[in-house]
């Protein structure tokens, strides 16, 4: 019964989010999707489900945080995996997209354009999230400065570097966004490593590929912690990058679609969310297989190709970064329920309603903050050396 409930409620939540996204897809605000031509439509479609999965993870963690005062791993494997698998596949998507770009034949890499696009893709919404965090922090501090001005500046610098921490001596600062900011520092570390990766792949070719793969595997099984980073996460970007080689050697007009691949994909999804040893080597194999099969065109019986799924994918960054704010505002600031009076089996039934609210909030921030930032970044002209060609790195 418990396993059924843990799976049934997220499925209902997904379903309601698809309905909401379907309504949004019919509005003029998302008409720009009509002009989009993308071979990797399934990849676009899965992103929203990944972001919502991370939300499910933090939704359950919020219950245990409110009942025992500790923000930590949920006891249910399925809800632990919802979050971890979601993040792992996001890293793979990043690895695939950017390794594909830097290994594209007859293409000069415009590094300035690449980093410019990343800034305008990521930073506007992140700065908005930081503004919301600041407001809540000072609201809880009666608008009083609890630390020295120099200390506060240092704290903001840490947030600017995606390290986070407390602001103005407020202990719950990172919990306002459910601590999701930690992944952004790995994204930026990957972006900054791309020139070196490009050099290795260009000069050493197959040897460079082998060097990166073997190095990633070693650092996965024997992780090294350096300051705020751990090398165990490099493997996910590597899987994504290696997947670009699989796609490039796959017949350009072929895709793995149909009932049999969809059934395999469904089995892999079920295995990924129920597997008990989260992110161990075998789990990595399951997640990688799921990612590659989706990358090759499998859309899970058409689900990932739905226009509503594409809309959810389009707003996935907002879902990912801001779902914690929704959870914090509802269950900490408004706080409509006494958590000690409810068991997790009762609390979980609120998930579908909050899921829809997260989608609505995220669609709003996407249209008001994310999309204008992306569009501005594309229009911004930066003077480049004559030998650089301008490419689009807007994904």
Short mmCIF file of C-alpha atoms in Angstrom, two decimals:
data_model
loop_
_atom_site.label_atom_id
_atom_site.label_comp_id
_atom_site.label_asym_id
_atom_site.label_seq_id
_atom_site.Cartn_x
_atom_site.Cartn_y
_atom_site.Cartn_z
CA UNK A 1 0.00 0.00 0.00
CA UNK A 2 2.79 2.42 0.92
CA UNK A 3 4.71 1.75 -2.31
CA UNK A 4 1.52 2.21 -4.33
CA UNK A 5 0.80 5.52 -2.61
CA UNK A 6 4.36 6.78 -3.10
CA UNK A 7 4.02 6.17 -6.83
CA UNK A 8 0.34 7.02 -7.33
CA UNK A 9 0.46 10.56 -5.91
CA UNK A 10 3.46 11.70 -8.02
CA UNK A 11 1.76 10.25 -11.13
CA UNK A 12 -1.39 12.24 -10.34
CA UNK A 13 0.81 15.30 -9.80
CA UNK A 14 2.50 14.79 -13.18
CA UNK A 15 -0.91 14.40 -14.81
CA UNK A 16 -2.27 17.64 -13.34
CA UNK A 17 0.90 19.48 -14.32
CA UNK A 18 0.53 18.21 -17.90
CA UNK A 19 -3.06 19.49 -17.97
CA UNK A 20 -1.93 22.86 -16.64
CA UNK A 21 0.92 23.03 -19.16
CA UNK A 22 -1.50 22.07 -21.94
CA UNK A 23 -3.61 25.10 -21.10
CA UNK A 24 -0.51 27.30 -21.03
CA UNK A 25 0.65 25.90 -24.38
CA UNK A 26 -2.50 27.23 -26.05
CA UNK A 27 -1.84 30.80 -24.97
CA UNK A 28 -0.01 33.30 -27.16
CA UNK A 29 2.79 33.50 -24.59
CA UNK A 30 4.16 30.14 -25.76
CA UNK A 31 3.46 30.57 -29.47
CA UNK A 32 7.22 30.89 -30.06
CA UNK A 33 7.40 27.10 -29.71
CA UNK A 34 5.62 26.79 -33.08
CA UNK A 35 8.79 27.83 -34.88
CA UNK A 36 11.12 25.52 -33.03
CA UNK A 37 12.71 22.69 -34.97
CA UNK A 38 14.62 20.32 -32.73
CA UNK A 39 15.76 16.79 -33.41
CA UNK A 40 16.03 16.16 -29.66
CA UNK A 41 12.38 16.87 -28.86
CA UNK A 42 12.23 14.02 -26.34
CA UNK A 43 15.11 15.59 -24.46
CA UNK A 44 13.22 18.89 -24.28
CA UNK A 45 10.13 17.04 -23.10
CA UNK A 46 11.80 15.14 -20.28
CA UNK A 47 13.31 18.21 -18.59
CA UNK A 48 10.06 19.36 -17.00
CA UNK A 49 9.48 15.93 -15.49
CA UNK A 50 13.01 15.95 -14.09
CA UNK A 51 12.46 19.34 -12.44
CA UNK A 52 9.12 18.22 -11.00
CA UNK A 53 10.81 15.07 -9.69
CA UNK A 54 13.24 17.25 -7.75
CA UNK A 55 10.24 19.12 -6.40
CA UNK A 56 8.68 15.82 -5.20
CA UNK A 57 11.96 15.03 -3.45
CA UNK A 58 11.95 18.34 -1.56
CA UNK A 59 8.22 18.22 -0.89
CA UNK A 60 8.69 15.07 1.18
CA UNK A 61 11.87 16.38 2.79
CA UNK A 62 9.90 19.47 3.87
CA UNK A 63 7.52 17.26 5.83
CA UNK A 64 10.33 15.59 7.77
CA UNK A 65 12.10 18.92 8.29
CA UNK A 66 8.95 20.39 9.80
CA UNK A 67 8.39 17.36 12.03
CA UNK A 68 11.91 16.58 13.26
CA UNK A 69 13.84 19.77 12.50
CA UNK A 70 16.38 18.13 10.17
CA UNK A 71 16.72 18.76 6.43
CA UNK A 72 18.05 15.41 5.22
CA UNK A 73 17.47 12.37 3.04
CA UNK A 74 13.84 11.19 3.00
CA UNK A 75 13.45 7.62 4.30
CA UNK A 76 11.62 6.49 1.15
CA UNK A 77 14.00 5.42 -1.63
CA UNK A 78 11.58 6.56 -4.33
CA UNK A 79 11.56 10.16 -3.11
CA UNK A 80 15.32 10.17 -2.64
CA UNK A 81 15.73 8.94 -6.19
CA UNK A 82 13.27 11.45 -7.62
CA UNK A 83 15.67 14.21 -6.61
CA UNK A 84 19.01 12.56 -7.29
CA UNK A 85 18.07 11.03 -10.62
CA UNK A 86 16.59 14.34 -11.73
CA UNK A 87 19.83 16.19 -10.99
CA UNK A 88 22.00 13.45 -12.54
CA UNK A 89 20.09 13.57 -15.83
CA UNK A 90 20.20 17.38 -15.84
CA UNK A 91 23.99 17.13 -15.63
CA UNK A 92 23.96 14.61 -18.49
CA UNK A 93 21.84 16.95 -20.62
CA UNK A 94 24.32 19.77 -20.03
CA UNK A 95 27.24 17.51 -20.92
CA UNK A 96 25.54 16.35 -24.11
CA UNK A 97 24.52 19.80 -25.34
CA UNK A 98 27.88 21.47 -24.87
CA UNK A 99 30.16 18.63 -25.87
CA UNK A 100 28.04 18.36 -29.02
CA UNK A 101 28.69 22.03 -29.72
CA UNK A 102 32.44 21.99 -29.18
CA UNK A 103 32.94 18.80 -31.23
CA UNK A 104 30.82 19.96 -34.14
CA UNK A 105 32.76 19.67 -37.38
CA UNK A 106 33.85 22.79 -39.28
CA UNK A 107 32.77 25.06 -36.43
CA UNK A 108 34.84 27.75 -34.74
CA UNK A 109 33.92 28.02 -31.07
CA UNK A 110 32.89 31.46 -29.93
CA UNK A 111 33.81 31.17 -26.26
CA UNK A 112 32.74 34.71 -25.48
CA UNK A 113 29.34 34.03 -27.01
CA UNK A 114 29.03 30.79 -25.10
CA UNK A 115 29.69 32.39 -21.71
CA UNK A 116 27.53 35.38 -22.57
CA UNK A 117 24.61 33.07 -23.33
CA UNK A 118 25.12 31.19 -20.06
CA UNK A 119 25.10 34.40 -18.04
CA UNK A 120 21.85 35.61 -19.56
CA UNK A 121 20.30 32.14 -19.37
CA UNK A 122 21.11 31.45 -15.73
CA UNK A 123 21.73 34.70 -13.86
CA UNK A 124 18.48 36.72 -14.24
CA UNK A 125 16.36 34.08 -12.52
CA UNK A 126 19.11 33.32 -10.01
CA UNK A 127 19.32 37.01 -9.05
CA UNK A 128 15.53 37.07 -8.71
CA UNK A 129 15.70 34.02 -6.42
CA UNK A 130 18.43 35.74 -4.39
CA UNK A 131 16.23 38.84 -4.12
CA UNK A 132 13.37 36.72 -2.77
CA UNK A 133 15.77 35.08 -0.32
CA UNK A 134 16.97 38.51 0.81
CA UNK A 135 13.42 39.72 1.38
CA UNK A 136 12.48 36.66 3.44
CA UNK A 137 15.73 36.80 5.43
CA UNK A 138 15.26 40.44 6.40
CA UNK A 139 11.55 39.90 7.01
CA UNK A 140 12.52 37.28 9.59
CA UNK A 141 15.18 39.62 10.99
CA UNK A 142 12.71 42.51 11.48
CA UNK A 143 14.69 44.33 8.80
CA UNK A 144 17.64 44.63 11.17
CA UNK A 145 21.26 44.01 10.23
CA UNK A 146 22.44 41.11 12.42
CA UNK A 147 26.00 40.97 11.09
CA UNK A 148 28.56 43.56 10.08
CA UNK A 149 28.22 45.10 6.63
CA UNK A 150 31.53 43.54 5.57
CA UNK A 151 30.32 40.09 6.68
CA UNK A 152 27.08 40.55 4.75
CA UNK A 153 28.99 41.51 1.61
CA UNK A 154 31.15 38.38 1.97
CA UNK A 155 28.00 36.29 2.35
CA UNK A 156 26.54 37.74 -0.86
CA UNK A 157 29.82 37.07 -2.68
CA UNK A 158 29.49 33.41 -1.66
CA UNK A 159 25.98 33.36 -3.09
CA UNK A 160 27.33 34.98 -6.24
CA UNK A 161 29.76 32.07 -6.50
CA UNK A 162 26.89 29.57 -5.97
CA UNK A 163 28.32 28.50 -2.63
CA UNK A 164 25.44 29.86 -0.59
CA UNK A 165 25.34 29.85 3.18
CA UNK A 166 23.47 31.96 5.69
CA UNK A 167 22.59 35.60 5.10
CA UNK A 168 22.34 38.06 7.97
CA UNK A 169 22.74 35.23 10.48
CA UNK A 170 19.51 33.54 9.31
CA UNK A 171 19.98 29.78 9.71
CA UNK A 172 17.36 28.70 7.15
CA UNK A 173 18.68 30.84 4.29
CA UNK A 174 19.51 27.97 1.91
CA UNK A 175 16.29 26.15 2.74
CA UNK A 176 14.27 28.98 1.18
CA UNK A 177 15.23 27.52 -2.21
CA UNK A 178 15.55 23.94 -0.92
CA UNK A 179 19.35 24.11 -1.31
CA UNK A 180 19.14 23.58 -5.07
CA UNK A 181 21.78 26.24 -5.76
CA UNK A 182 24.57 23.69 -5.18
CA UNK A 183 24.17 22.25 -8.68
CA UNK A 184 24.83 25.60 -10.35
CA UNK A 185 28.44 25.66 -9.22
CA UNK A 186 28.97 22.31 -10.93
CA UNK A 187 27.32 23.63 -14.08
CA UNK A 188 29.68 26.61 -14.12
CA UNK A 189 32.69 24.45 -13.33
CA UNK A 190 31.77 22.38 -16.39
CA UNK A 191 31.39 25.50 -18.55
CA UNK A 192 34.79 26.81 -17.48
CA UNK A 193 36.38 23.42 -18.17
CA UNK A 194 35.12 23.35 -21.76
CA UNK A 195 38.15 25.09 -23.34
CA UNK A 196 40.42 22.45 -21.79
CA UNK A 197 38.07 19.66 -22.85
CA UNK A 198 37.94 21.06 -26.38
CA UNK A 199 41.73 21.19 -26.49
CA UNK A 200 42.04 17.57 -25.33
CA UNK A 201 39.48 16.36 -27.85
CA UNK A 202 40.97 18.35 -30.72
CA UNK A 203 44.63 17.55 -30.12
CA UNK A 204 44.43 14.03 -28.72
CA UNK A 205 41.19 12.90 -30.41
CA UNK A 206 40.39 9.30 -29.34
CA UNK A 207 43.11 9.34 -26.70
CA UNK A 208 41.61 12.53 -25.28
CA UNK A 209 38.18 10.91 -25.13
CA UNK A 210 39.63 7.85 -23.39
CA UNK A 211 41.55 10.06 -20.94
CA UNK A 212 38.39 11.96 -19.96
CA UNK A 213 36.29 8.82 -19.61
CA UNK A 214 38.84 6.90 -17.53
CA UNK A 215 39.53 9.96 -15.39
CA UNK A 216 35.82 10.47 -14.73
CA UNK A 217 35.36 6.82 -13.75
CA UNK A 218 38.31 6.94 -11.36
CA UNK A 219 37.04 10.14 -9.76
CA UNK A 220 33.57 8.60 -9.44
CA UNK A 221 34.77 5.52 -7.56
CA UNK A 222 37.43 7.45 -5.64
CA UNK A 223 35.91 10.91 -5.20
CA UNK A 224 38.08 13.81 -4.11
CA UNK A 225 36.57 16.75 -2.26
CA UNK A 226 38.17 20.08 -3.14
CA UNK A 227 36.80 23.09 -1.29
CA UNK A 228 33.08 23.12 -2.16
CA UNK A 229 33.33 20.54 -4.94
CA UNK A 230 33.37 16.76 -5.14
CA UNK A 231 34.67 14.92 -8.20
CA UNK A 232 31.98 12.21 -8.05
CA UNK A 233 29.63 14.37 -10.13
CA UNK A 234 31.98 14.72 -13.12
CA UNK A 235 30.87 11.33 -14.42
CA UNK A 236 27.37 12.61 -15.25
CA UNK A 237 28.68 15.36 -17.53
CA UNK A 238 30.99 12.76 -19.05
CA UNK A 239 28.08 10.41 -19.80
CA UNK A 240 26.28 13.28 -21.50
CA UNK A 241 29.35 14.18 -23.50
CA UNK A 242 30.01 10.59 -24.54
CA UNK A 243 26.36 10.33 -25.60
CA UNK A 244 27.05 13.00 -28.22
CA UNK A 245 29.45 10.54 -29.90
CA UNK A 246 26.74 7.87 -29.88
CA UNK A 247 24.28 10.29 -31.51
CA UNK A 248 26.81 11.46 -34.10
CA UNK A 249 27.43 7.86 -35.17
CA UNK A 250 23.74 7.04 -35.23
CA UNK A 251 21.90 7.36 -38.53
CA UNK A 252 20.97 11.03 -38.74
CA UNK A 253 17.34 10.44 -39.67
CA UNK A 254 16.77 7.42 -37.44
CA UNK A 255 15.15 7.43 -34.04
CA UNK A 256 14.37 4.66 -31.59
CA UNK A 257 10.62 4.97 -31.21
CA UNK A 258 7.70 2.60 -30.82
CA UNK A 259 6.11 0.50 -28.12
CA UNK A 260 9.07 -1.79 -27.42
CA UNK A 261 11.60 1.03 -26.78
CA UNK A 262 8.96 2.89 -24.77
CA UNK A 263 8.36 -0.19 -22.64
CA UNK A 264 12.10 -0.50 -22.06
CA UNK A 265 12.25 3.17 -21.16
CA UNK A 266 9.35 2.77 -18.73
CA UNK A 267 11.11 -0.18 -17.10
CA UNK A 268 14.30 1.89 -16.76
CA UNK A 269 12.37 4.76 -15.17
CA UNK A 270 10.74 2.42 -12.65
CA UNK A 271 14.10 0.82 -11.89
CA UNK A 272 15.73 4.25 -11.51
CA UNK A 273 13.19 5.54 -8.98
CA UNK A 274 12.91 2.36 -6.91
CA UNK A 275 16.57 1.32 -6.86
CA UNK A 276 17.71 1.37 -3.19
CA UNK A 277 21.41 2.32 -3.57
CA UNK A 278 21.06 5.81 -4.96
CA UNK A 279 23.74 6.88 -7.46
CA UNK A 280 25.97 3.85 -7.06
CA UNK A 281 27.62 2.30 -10.13
CA UNK A 282 24.66 0.14 -11.15
CA UNK A 283 22.25 3.03 -10.65
CA UNK A 284 24.51 5.08 -12.91
CA UNK A 285 24.16 2.43 -15.62
CA UNK A 286 20.36 2.49 -15.30
CA UNK A 287 20.18 6.29 -15.46
CA UNK A 288 22.64 6.47 -18.36
CA UNK A 289 20.65 3.90 -20.35
CA UNK A 290 17.47 5.86 -19.71
CA UNK A 291 19.14 9.07 -20.85
CA UNK A 292 20.66 7.62 -24.03
CA UNK A 293 17.43 5.89 -25.06
CA UNK A 294 15.53 9.17 -24.61
CA UNK A 295 18.26 11.04 -26.48
CA UNK A 296 17.90 8.69 -29.43
CA UNK A 297 14.27 9.70 -29.80
CA UNK A 298 12.25 7.49 -27.48
CA UNK A 299 9.42 9.63 -26.12
CA UNK A 300 7.77 7.16 -23.70
CA UNK A 301 4.64 6.37 -25.75
CA UNK A 302 4.55 9.97 -27.00
CA UNK A 303 4.58 11.57 -23.54
CA UNK A 304 7.85 13.48 -23.95
CA UNK A 305 6.77 14.79 -27.36
CA UNK A 306 3.54 16.35 -26.12
CA UNK A 307 3.40 20.11 -26.51
CA UNK A 308 2.51 20.34 -22.82
CA UNK A 309 5.68 18.37 -21.96
CA UNK A 310 7.72 20.75 -24.11
CA UNK A 311 6.21 23.67 -22.17
CA UNK A 312 7.15 22.02 -18.88
CA UNK A 313 10.66 21.53 -20.25
CA UNK A 314 10.81 25.18 -21.27
CA UNK A 315 10.01 26.34 -17.73
CA UNK A 316 12.05 23.59 -16.05
CA UNK A 317 14.76 25.95 -14.76
CA UNK A 318 12.13 28.04 -12.98
CA UNK A 319 10.53 24.88 -11.58
CA UNK A 320 13.90 23.69 -10.37
CA UNK A 321 15.13 26.94 -8.84
CA UNK A 322 11.88 28.29 -7.37
CA UNK A 323 9.91 25.28 -6.14
CA UNK A 324 11.69 25.63 -2.80
CA UNK A 325 10.41 29.19 -2.47
CA UNK A 326 6.84 27.96 -3.00
CA UNK A 327 7.33 25.24 -0.38
CA UNK A 328 8.91 27.68 2.09
CA UNK A 329 6.26 30.37 1.69
CA UNK A 330 3.38 27.91 2.06
CA UNK A 331 4.66 25.64 4.81
CA UNK A 332 6.90 28.00 6.80
CA UNK A 333 5.63 31.55 6.34
CA UNK A 334 1.91 30.88 5.85
CA UNK A 335 2.09 27.53 7.68
CA UNK A 336 -1.57 26.48 7.39
CA UNK A 337 -1.20 23.10 9.12
CA UNK A 338 0.19 21.56 12.28
CA UNK A 339 2.65 19.02 10.91
CA UNK A 340 2.71 16.94 14.08
CA UNK A 341 -0.98 16.20 13.58
CA UNK A 342 -0.41 14.63 10.17
CA UNK A 343 1.45 11.57 8.97
CA UNK A 344 3.39 11.60 5.71
CA UNK A 345 0.61 9.52 4.09
CA UNK A 346 -1.81 12.37 4.79
CA UNK A 347 0.57 15.18 3.86
CA UNK A 348 1.53 13.67 0.51
CA UNK A 349 -1.99 14.17 -0.84
CA UNK A 350 -1.33 17.91 -0.92
CA UNK A 351 1.45 17.32 -3.47
CA UNK A 352 -0.71 17.50 -6.64
CA UNK A 353 -2.15 20.89 -5.67
CA UNK A 354 1.24 22.38 -4.82
CA UNK A 355 2.65 20.90 -8.05
CA UNK A 356 0.15 22.87 -10.12
CA UNK A 357 0.97 26.02 -8.16
CA UNK A 358 4.69 25.48 -8.81
CA UNK A 359 4.01 25.17 -12.56
CA UNK A 360 1.93 28.38 -12.61
CA UNK A 361 4.55 30.33 -10.66
CA UNK A 362 7.33 28.94 -12.86
CA UNK A 363 5.52 29.78 -16.10
CA UNK A 364 5.12 33.33 -14.82
CA UNK A 365 8.79 33.75 -13.90
CA UNK A 366 9.85 32.16 -17.17
CA UNK A 367 7.83 34.66 -19.19
CA UNK A 368 8.72 37.69 -17.07
CA UNK A 369 12.36 36.94 -16.20
CA UNK A 370 13.90 33.97 -17.99
CA UNK A 371 12.72 34.56 -21.55
CA UNK A 372 13.44 38.31 -21.57
CA UNK A 373 16.93 37.55 -20.24
CA UNK A 374 17.54 34.93 -22.93
CA UNK A 375 16.23 37.22 -25.67
CA UNK A 376 18.35 40.13 -24.45
CA UNK A 377 21.43 37.92 -24.39
CA UNK A 378 20.80 36.87 -28.00
CA UNK A 379 20.38 40.46 -29.16
CA UNK A 380 23.35 41.81 -27.24
CA UNK A 381 26.23 42.48 -29.56
CA UNK A 382 29.72 42.06 -28.15
CA UNK A 383 32.67 42.96 -30.32
CA UNK A 384 34.59 39.80 -31.15
CA UNK A 385 37.96 39.10 -32.72
CA UNK A 386 37.62 38.78 -36.50
CA UNK A 387 38.47 35.06 -36.47
CA UNK A 388 35.56 34.14 -34.19
CA UNK A 389 32.27 33.01 -35.65
CA UNK A 390 29.11 33.71 -33.71
CA UNK A 391 27.13 30.60 -32.80
CA UNK A 392 23.95 30.11 -30.80
CA UNK A 393 24.45 28.58 -27.33
CA UNK A 394 20.99 29.34 -25.99
CA UNK A 395 20.01 25.84 -24.84
#
